[in-house]
Short mmCIF file of C-alpha atoms in Angstrom, two decimals:
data_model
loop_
_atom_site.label_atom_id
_atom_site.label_comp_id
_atom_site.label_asym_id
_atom_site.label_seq_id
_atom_site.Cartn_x
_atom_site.Cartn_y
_atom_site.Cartn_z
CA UNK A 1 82.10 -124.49 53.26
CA UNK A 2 82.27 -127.58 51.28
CA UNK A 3 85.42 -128.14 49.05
CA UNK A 4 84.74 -127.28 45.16
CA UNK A 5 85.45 -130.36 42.84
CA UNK A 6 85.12 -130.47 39.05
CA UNK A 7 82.28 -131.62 37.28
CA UNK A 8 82.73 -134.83 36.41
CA UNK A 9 79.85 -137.09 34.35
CA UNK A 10 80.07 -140.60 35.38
CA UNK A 11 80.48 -141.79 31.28
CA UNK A 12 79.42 -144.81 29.99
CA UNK A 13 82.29 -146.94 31.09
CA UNK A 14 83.29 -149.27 33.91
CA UNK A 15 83.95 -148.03 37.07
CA UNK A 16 85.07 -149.74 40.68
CA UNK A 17 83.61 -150.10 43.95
CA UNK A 18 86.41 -148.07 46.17
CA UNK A 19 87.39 -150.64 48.77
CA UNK A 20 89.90 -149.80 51.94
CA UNK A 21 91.89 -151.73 50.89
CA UNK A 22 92.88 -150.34 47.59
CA UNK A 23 92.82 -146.66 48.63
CA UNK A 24 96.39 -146.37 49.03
CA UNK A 25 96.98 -147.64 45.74
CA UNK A 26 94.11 -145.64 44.25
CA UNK A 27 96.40 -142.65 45.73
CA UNK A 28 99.73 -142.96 44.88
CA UNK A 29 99.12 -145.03 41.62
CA UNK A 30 95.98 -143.09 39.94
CA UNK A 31 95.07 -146.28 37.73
CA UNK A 32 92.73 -145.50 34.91
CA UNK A 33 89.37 -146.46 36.09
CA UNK A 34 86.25 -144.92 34.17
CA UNK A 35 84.73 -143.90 37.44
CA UNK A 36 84.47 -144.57 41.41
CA UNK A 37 81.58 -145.91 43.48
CA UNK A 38 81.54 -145.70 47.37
CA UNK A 39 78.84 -146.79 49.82
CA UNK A 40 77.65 -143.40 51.67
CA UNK A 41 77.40 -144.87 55.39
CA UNK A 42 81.38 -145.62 55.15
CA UNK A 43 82.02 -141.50 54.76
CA UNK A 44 79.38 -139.82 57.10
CA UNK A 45 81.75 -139.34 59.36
CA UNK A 46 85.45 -138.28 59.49
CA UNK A 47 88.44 -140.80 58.84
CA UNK A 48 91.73 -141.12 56.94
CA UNK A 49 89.32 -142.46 54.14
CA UNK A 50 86.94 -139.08 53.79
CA UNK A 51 90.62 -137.34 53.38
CA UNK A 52 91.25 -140.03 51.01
CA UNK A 53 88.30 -139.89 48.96
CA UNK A 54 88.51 -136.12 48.50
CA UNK A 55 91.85 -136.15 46.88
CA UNK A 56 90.47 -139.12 45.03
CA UNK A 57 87.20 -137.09 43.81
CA UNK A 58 89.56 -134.21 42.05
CA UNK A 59 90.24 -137.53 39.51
CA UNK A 60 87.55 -139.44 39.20
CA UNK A 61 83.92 -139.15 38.55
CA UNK A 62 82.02 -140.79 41.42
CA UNK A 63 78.55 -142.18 42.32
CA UNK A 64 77.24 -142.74 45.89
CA UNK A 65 75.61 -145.79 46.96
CA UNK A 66 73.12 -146.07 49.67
CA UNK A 67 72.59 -148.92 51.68
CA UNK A 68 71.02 -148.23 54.72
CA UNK A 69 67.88 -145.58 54.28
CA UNK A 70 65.26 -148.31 54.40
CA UNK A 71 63.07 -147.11 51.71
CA UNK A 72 60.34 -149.21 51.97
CA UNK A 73 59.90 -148.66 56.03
CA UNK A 74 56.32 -148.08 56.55
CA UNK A 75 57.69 -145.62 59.67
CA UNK A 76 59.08 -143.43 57.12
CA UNK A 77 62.81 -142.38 56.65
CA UNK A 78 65.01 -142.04 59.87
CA UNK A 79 65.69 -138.49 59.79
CA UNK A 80 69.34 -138.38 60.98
CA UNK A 81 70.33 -141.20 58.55
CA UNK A 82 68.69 -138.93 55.72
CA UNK A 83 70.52 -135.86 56.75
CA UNK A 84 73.90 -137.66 56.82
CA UNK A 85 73.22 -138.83 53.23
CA UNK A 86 72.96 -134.96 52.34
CA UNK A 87 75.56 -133.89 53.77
CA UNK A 88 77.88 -136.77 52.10
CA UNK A 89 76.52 -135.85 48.72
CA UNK A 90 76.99 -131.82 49.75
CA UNK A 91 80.81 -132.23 50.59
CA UNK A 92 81.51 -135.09 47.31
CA UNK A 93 79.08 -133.68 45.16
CA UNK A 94 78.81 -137.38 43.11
CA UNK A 95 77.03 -137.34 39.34
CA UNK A 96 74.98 -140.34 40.85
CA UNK A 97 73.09 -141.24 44.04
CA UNK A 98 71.38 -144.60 44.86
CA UNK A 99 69.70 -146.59 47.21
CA UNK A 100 67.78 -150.28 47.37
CA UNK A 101 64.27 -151.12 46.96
CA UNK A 102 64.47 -152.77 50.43
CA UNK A 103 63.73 -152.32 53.50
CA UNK A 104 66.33 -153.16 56.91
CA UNK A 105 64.35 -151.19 59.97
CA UNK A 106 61.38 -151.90 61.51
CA UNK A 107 60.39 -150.40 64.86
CA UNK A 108 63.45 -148.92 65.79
CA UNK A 109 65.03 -152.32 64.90
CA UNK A 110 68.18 -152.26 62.48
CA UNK A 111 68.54 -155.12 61.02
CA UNK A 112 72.10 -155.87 59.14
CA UNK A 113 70.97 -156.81 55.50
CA UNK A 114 68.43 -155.56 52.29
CA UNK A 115 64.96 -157.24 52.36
CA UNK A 116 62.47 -157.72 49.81
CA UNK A 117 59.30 -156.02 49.94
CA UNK A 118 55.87 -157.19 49.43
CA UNK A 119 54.87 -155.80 45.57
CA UNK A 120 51.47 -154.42 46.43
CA UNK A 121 49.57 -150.76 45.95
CA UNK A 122 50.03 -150.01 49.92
CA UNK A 123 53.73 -150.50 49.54
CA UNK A 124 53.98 -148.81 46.45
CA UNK A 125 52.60 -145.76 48.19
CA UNK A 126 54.72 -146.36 51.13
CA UNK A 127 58.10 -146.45 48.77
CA UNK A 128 56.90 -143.72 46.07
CA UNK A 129 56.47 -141.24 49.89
CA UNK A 130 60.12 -142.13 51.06
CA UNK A 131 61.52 -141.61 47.08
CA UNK A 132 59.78 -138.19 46.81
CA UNK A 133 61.12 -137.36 50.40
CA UNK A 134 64.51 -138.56 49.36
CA UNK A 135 64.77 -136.54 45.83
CA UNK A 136 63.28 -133.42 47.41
CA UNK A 137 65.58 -133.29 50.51
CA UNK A 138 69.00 -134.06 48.32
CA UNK A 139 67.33 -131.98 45.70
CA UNK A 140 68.15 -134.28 43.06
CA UNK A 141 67.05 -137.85 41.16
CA UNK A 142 67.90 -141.27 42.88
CA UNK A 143 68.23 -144.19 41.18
CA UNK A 144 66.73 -146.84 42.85
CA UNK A 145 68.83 -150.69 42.76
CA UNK A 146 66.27 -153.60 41.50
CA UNK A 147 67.30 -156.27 44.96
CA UNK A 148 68.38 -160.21 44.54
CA UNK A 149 65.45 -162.22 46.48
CA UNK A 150 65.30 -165.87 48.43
CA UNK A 151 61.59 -165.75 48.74
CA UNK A 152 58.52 -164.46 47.21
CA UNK A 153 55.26 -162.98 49.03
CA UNK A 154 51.94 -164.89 48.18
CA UNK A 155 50.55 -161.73 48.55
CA UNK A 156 52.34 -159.50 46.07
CA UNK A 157 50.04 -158.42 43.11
CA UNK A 158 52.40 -157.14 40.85
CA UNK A 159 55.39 -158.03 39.84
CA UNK A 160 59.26 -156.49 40.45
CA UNK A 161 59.52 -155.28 37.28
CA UNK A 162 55.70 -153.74 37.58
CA UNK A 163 56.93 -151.96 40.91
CA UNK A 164 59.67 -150.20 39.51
CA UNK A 165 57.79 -149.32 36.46
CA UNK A 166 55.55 -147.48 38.77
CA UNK A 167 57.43 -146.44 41.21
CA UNK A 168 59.16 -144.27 38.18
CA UNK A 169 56.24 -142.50 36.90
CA UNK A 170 54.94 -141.63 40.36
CA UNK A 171 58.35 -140.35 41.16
CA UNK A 172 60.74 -139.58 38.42
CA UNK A 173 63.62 -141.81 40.04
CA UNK A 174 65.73 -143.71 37.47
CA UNK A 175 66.82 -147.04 38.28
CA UNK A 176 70.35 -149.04 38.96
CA UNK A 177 69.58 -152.47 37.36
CA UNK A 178 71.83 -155.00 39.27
CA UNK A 179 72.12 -157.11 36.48
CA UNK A 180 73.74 -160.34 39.12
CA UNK A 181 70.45 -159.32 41.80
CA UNK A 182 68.16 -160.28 38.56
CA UNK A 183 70.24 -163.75 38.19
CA UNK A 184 70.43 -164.36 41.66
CA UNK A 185 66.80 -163.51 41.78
CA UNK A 186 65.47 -165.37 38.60
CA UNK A 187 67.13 -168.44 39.41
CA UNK A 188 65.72 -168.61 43.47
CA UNK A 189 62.46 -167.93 42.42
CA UNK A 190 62.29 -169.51 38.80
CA UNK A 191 61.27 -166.58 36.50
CA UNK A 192 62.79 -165.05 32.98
CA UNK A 193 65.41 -162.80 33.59
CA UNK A 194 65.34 -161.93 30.15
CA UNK A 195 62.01 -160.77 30.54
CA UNK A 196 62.29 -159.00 33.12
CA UNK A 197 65.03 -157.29 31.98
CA UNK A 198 62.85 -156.06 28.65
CA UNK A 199 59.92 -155.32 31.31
CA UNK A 200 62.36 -152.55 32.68
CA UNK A 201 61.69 -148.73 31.32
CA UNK A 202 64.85 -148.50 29.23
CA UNK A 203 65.43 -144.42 29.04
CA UNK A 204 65.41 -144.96 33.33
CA UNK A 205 68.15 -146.72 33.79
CA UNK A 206 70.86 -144.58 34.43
CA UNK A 207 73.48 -147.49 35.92
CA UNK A 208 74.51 -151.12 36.03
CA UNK A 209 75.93 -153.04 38.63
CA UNK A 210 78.10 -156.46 37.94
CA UNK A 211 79.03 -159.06 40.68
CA UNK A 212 79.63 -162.66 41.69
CA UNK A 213 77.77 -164.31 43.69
CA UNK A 214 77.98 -168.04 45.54
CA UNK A 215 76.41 -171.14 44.70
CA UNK A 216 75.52 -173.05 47.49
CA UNK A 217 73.32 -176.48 47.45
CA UNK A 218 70.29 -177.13 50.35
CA UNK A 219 68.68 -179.98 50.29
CA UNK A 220 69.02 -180.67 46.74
CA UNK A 221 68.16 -177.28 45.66
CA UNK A 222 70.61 -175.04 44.16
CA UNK A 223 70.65 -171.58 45.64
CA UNK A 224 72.33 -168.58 44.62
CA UNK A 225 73.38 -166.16 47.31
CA UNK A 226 74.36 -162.64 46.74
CA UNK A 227 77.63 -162.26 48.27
CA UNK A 228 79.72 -159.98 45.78
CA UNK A 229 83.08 -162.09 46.67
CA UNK A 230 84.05 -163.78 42.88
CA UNK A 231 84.26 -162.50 39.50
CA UNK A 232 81.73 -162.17 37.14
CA UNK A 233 80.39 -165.69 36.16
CA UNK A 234 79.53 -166.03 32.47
CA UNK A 235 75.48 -165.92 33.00
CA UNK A 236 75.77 -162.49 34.11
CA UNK A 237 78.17 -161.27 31.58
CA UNK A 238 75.82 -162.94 28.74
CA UNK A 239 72.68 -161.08 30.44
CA UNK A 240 74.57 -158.28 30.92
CA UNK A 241 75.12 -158.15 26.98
CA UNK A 242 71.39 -158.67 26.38
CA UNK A 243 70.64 -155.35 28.63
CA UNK A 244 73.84 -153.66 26.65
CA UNK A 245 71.76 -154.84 23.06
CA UNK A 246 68.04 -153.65 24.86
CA UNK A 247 68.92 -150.66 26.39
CA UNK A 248 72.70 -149.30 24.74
CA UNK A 249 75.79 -148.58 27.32
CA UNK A 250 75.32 -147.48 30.70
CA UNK A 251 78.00 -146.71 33.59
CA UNK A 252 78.59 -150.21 34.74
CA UNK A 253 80.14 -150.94 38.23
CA UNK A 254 82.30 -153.41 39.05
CA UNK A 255 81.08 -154.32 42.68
CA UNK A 256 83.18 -157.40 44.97
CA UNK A 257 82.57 -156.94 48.96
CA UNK A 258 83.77 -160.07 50.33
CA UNK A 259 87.14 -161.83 49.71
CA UNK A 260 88.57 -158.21 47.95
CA UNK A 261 91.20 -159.24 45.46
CA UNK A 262 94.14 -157.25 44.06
CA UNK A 263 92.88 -153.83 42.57
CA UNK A 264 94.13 -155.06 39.40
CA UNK A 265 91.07 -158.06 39.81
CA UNK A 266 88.90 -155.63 39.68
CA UNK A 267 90.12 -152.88 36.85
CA UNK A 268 90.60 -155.86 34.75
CA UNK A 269 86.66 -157.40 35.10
CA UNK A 270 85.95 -153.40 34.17
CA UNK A 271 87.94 -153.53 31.45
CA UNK A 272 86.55 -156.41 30.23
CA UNK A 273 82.95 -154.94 30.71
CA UNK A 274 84.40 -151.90 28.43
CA UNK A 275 85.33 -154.61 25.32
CA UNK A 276 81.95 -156.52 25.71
CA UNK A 277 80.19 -152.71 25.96
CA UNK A 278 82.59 -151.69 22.69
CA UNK A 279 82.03 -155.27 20.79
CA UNK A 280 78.10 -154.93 21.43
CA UNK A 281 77.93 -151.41 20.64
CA UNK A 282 79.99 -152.14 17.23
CA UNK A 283 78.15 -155.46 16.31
CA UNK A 284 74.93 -153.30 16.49
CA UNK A 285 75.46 -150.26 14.22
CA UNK A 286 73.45 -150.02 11.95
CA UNK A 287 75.01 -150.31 8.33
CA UNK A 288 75.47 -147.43 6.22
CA UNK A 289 74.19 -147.74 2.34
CA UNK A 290 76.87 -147.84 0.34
CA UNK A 291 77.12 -144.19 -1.71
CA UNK A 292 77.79 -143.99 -5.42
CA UNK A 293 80.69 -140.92 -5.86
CA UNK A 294 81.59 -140.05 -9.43
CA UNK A 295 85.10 -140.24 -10.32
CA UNK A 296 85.93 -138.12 -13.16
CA UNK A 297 89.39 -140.02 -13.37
CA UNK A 298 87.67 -142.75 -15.09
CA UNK A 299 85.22 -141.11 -17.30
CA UNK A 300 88.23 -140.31 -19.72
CA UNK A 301 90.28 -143.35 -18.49
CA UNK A 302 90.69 -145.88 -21.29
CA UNK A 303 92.49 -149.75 -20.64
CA UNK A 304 95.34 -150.26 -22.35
CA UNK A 305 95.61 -152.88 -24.42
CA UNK A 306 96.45 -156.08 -23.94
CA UNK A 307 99.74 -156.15 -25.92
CA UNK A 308 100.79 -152.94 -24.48
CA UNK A 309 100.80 -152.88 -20.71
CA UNK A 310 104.76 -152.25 -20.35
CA UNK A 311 105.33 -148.77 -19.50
CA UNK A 312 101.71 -148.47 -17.58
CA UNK A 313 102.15 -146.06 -14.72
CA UNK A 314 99.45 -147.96 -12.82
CA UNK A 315 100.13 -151.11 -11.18
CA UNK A 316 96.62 -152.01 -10.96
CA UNK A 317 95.92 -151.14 -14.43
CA UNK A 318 99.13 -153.00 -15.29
CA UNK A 319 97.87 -155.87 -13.60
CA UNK A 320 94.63 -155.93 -15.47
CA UNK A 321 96.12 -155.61 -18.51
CA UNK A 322 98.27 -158.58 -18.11
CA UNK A 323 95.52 -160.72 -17.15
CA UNK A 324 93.87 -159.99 -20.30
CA UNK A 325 97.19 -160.64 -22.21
CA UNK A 326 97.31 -163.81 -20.47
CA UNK A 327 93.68 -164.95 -21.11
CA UNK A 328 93.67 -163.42 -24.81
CA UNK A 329 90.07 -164.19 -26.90
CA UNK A 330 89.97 -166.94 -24.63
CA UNK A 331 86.28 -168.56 -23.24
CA UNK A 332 87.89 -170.15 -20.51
CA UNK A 333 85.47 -171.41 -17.76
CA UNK A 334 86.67 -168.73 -14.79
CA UNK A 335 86.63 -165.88 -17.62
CA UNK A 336 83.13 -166.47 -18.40
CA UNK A 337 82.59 -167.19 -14.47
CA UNK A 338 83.89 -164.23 -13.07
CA UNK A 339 82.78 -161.67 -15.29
CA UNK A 340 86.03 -160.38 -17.14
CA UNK A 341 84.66 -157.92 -19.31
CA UNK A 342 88.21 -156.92 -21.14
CA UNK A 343 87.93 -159.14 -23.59
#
């Protein structure tokens, strides 16, 4: 009988990827963290870290990330994989799941890493008949992760953005927008992230991931691998505000998978996704008309004159009336400019 654990949203806030080697510290410290993500193949089974993760989930909201169902496999979904991913989300019970629009097995093949598909109707079909097998099995919507790319097929006939598009009406998944996999990706293969950021149903993206990633130079050409192992560079954070401005705040992890720093590394790049989230949400609210309110007070109110403002019981009527004292019939220049009326 699976443990109970409360119900816990994952809010609009930055959360961490859950990393070995912070879970001590996650334990015995309890550092505020908006919510928790873990990758579902590292607790199918049992370990020190499933114990872990339980005491962890009475705290923290959590979402599980899939990484190895292979969802655009033309062979379909391995069905022991698929039941393990049930059963992880029956014993954690996370507010989100995801997975990759990839593919990593091929005749029985496993192949250690997240490949792009070809964008075309047959594998459309092929991914929209694993998604509906996914939802219906973990009774539940997946949001599907938007993948960083090193080459292009000469045979796609849509686009990325087009894909997901339609892989969301035909299945009702949401999407995780990797907002680093769209640099990564727009840089490689030389196309507007911007744009395909604002190509992106807004209302179906339920999560955001933010990474590093390495820049490495080949033959002259710059290109950008994927590798989760630095902080946020500054491109990302500045697209990451134009998805806040397009779309308003989503949960946002924090992910870093190589080199893991200090846990405090990575609660302070979420906290500084919080103050960008707060400052864009701020800057962009809309501005109230001032209202007119009557004040009775000063319907009857009448301004002392100017050779009688000792004994005023206002200071800021006191103050007025000196100024007039001090200016007296006068036409002086910043009278008439700034609109004293006493006189």
């Amino acid at each position: 009988m699976p443990k109970t654990f409360p119900t816990h949203p994952v809010p609009c806030a930055a959360g961490i990827g859950l990393r070995s080697i912070h879970i001590s510290e996650m334990l015995s410290r309890r550092p505020a963290a908006g919510w928790l993500e873990v990758h579902a193949e590292n607790y199918m089974g049992q370990s020190a870290a499933v114990e872990a993760l339980e005491k962890l989930r009475e705290v923290y909201p959590l979402s599980v990330h899939g990484v190895g169902l292979s969802l655009g496999s033309a062979s379909g979904l391995d069905r022991a994989h698929l039941e393990r991913l049930r059963l992880v989300c029956e014993r954690f019970q996370p507010a989100i799941v995801s997975e990759h629009l990839a593919w990593s097995v091929a005749d029985g093949a496993y192949l250690n890493d997240l490949l792009p598909l070809r964008y075309d109707d047959e594998a459309l079909t092929i991914v929209s008949g694993n998604i509906g097998r996914l939802q219906d099995t973990l009774k539940r919507q997946v949001f599907i992760e938007n993948l960083s790319a090193y080459l292009a097929f000469a045979e796609s006939s849509m686009t990325e953005a087009e894909f997901l598009n339609e892989l969301v009406n035909r299945t009702g998944c949401g999407l995780l927008l990797d907002v680093n996999n769209v640099h990564v990706s727009a840089s490689n293969l030389d196309f507007d992230a911007l744009a395909f950021i604002d190509a992106l149903p807004a209302d179906a993206i339920g999560e955001i991931h933010l990474a590093g990633h390495a820049v490495n130079e080949v033959d002259g050409d710059v290109i950008l691998i994927d590798d989760h192992g630095s902080r946020v560079p500054p491109a990302v954070w500045s697209l990451y505000a134009h998805a806040l401005r397009r779309i308003g705040p989503r949960p946002t992890l924090i992910e870093w998978d190589t080199d893991v720093p200090p846990l405090e590394v990575l609660l302070g790049e979420a906290m500084w996704a919080d103050m960008l989230a707060r400052s864009i949400a701020f800057g962009e609210r809309p501005e109230e008309p001032p209202v007119a309110v009557r004040d009775s007070r000063f319907e009857t109110m009448t301004l002392p004159r100017r050779d009688d403002a000792s004994g005023i019981r206002f200071p800021a009527l006191a103050a007025i009336a000196a100024v007039r004292a001090a200016c007296g019939n006068c036409a002086a220049d910043h009278c008439r400019r700034d609109g004293h009326v006493l006189h």
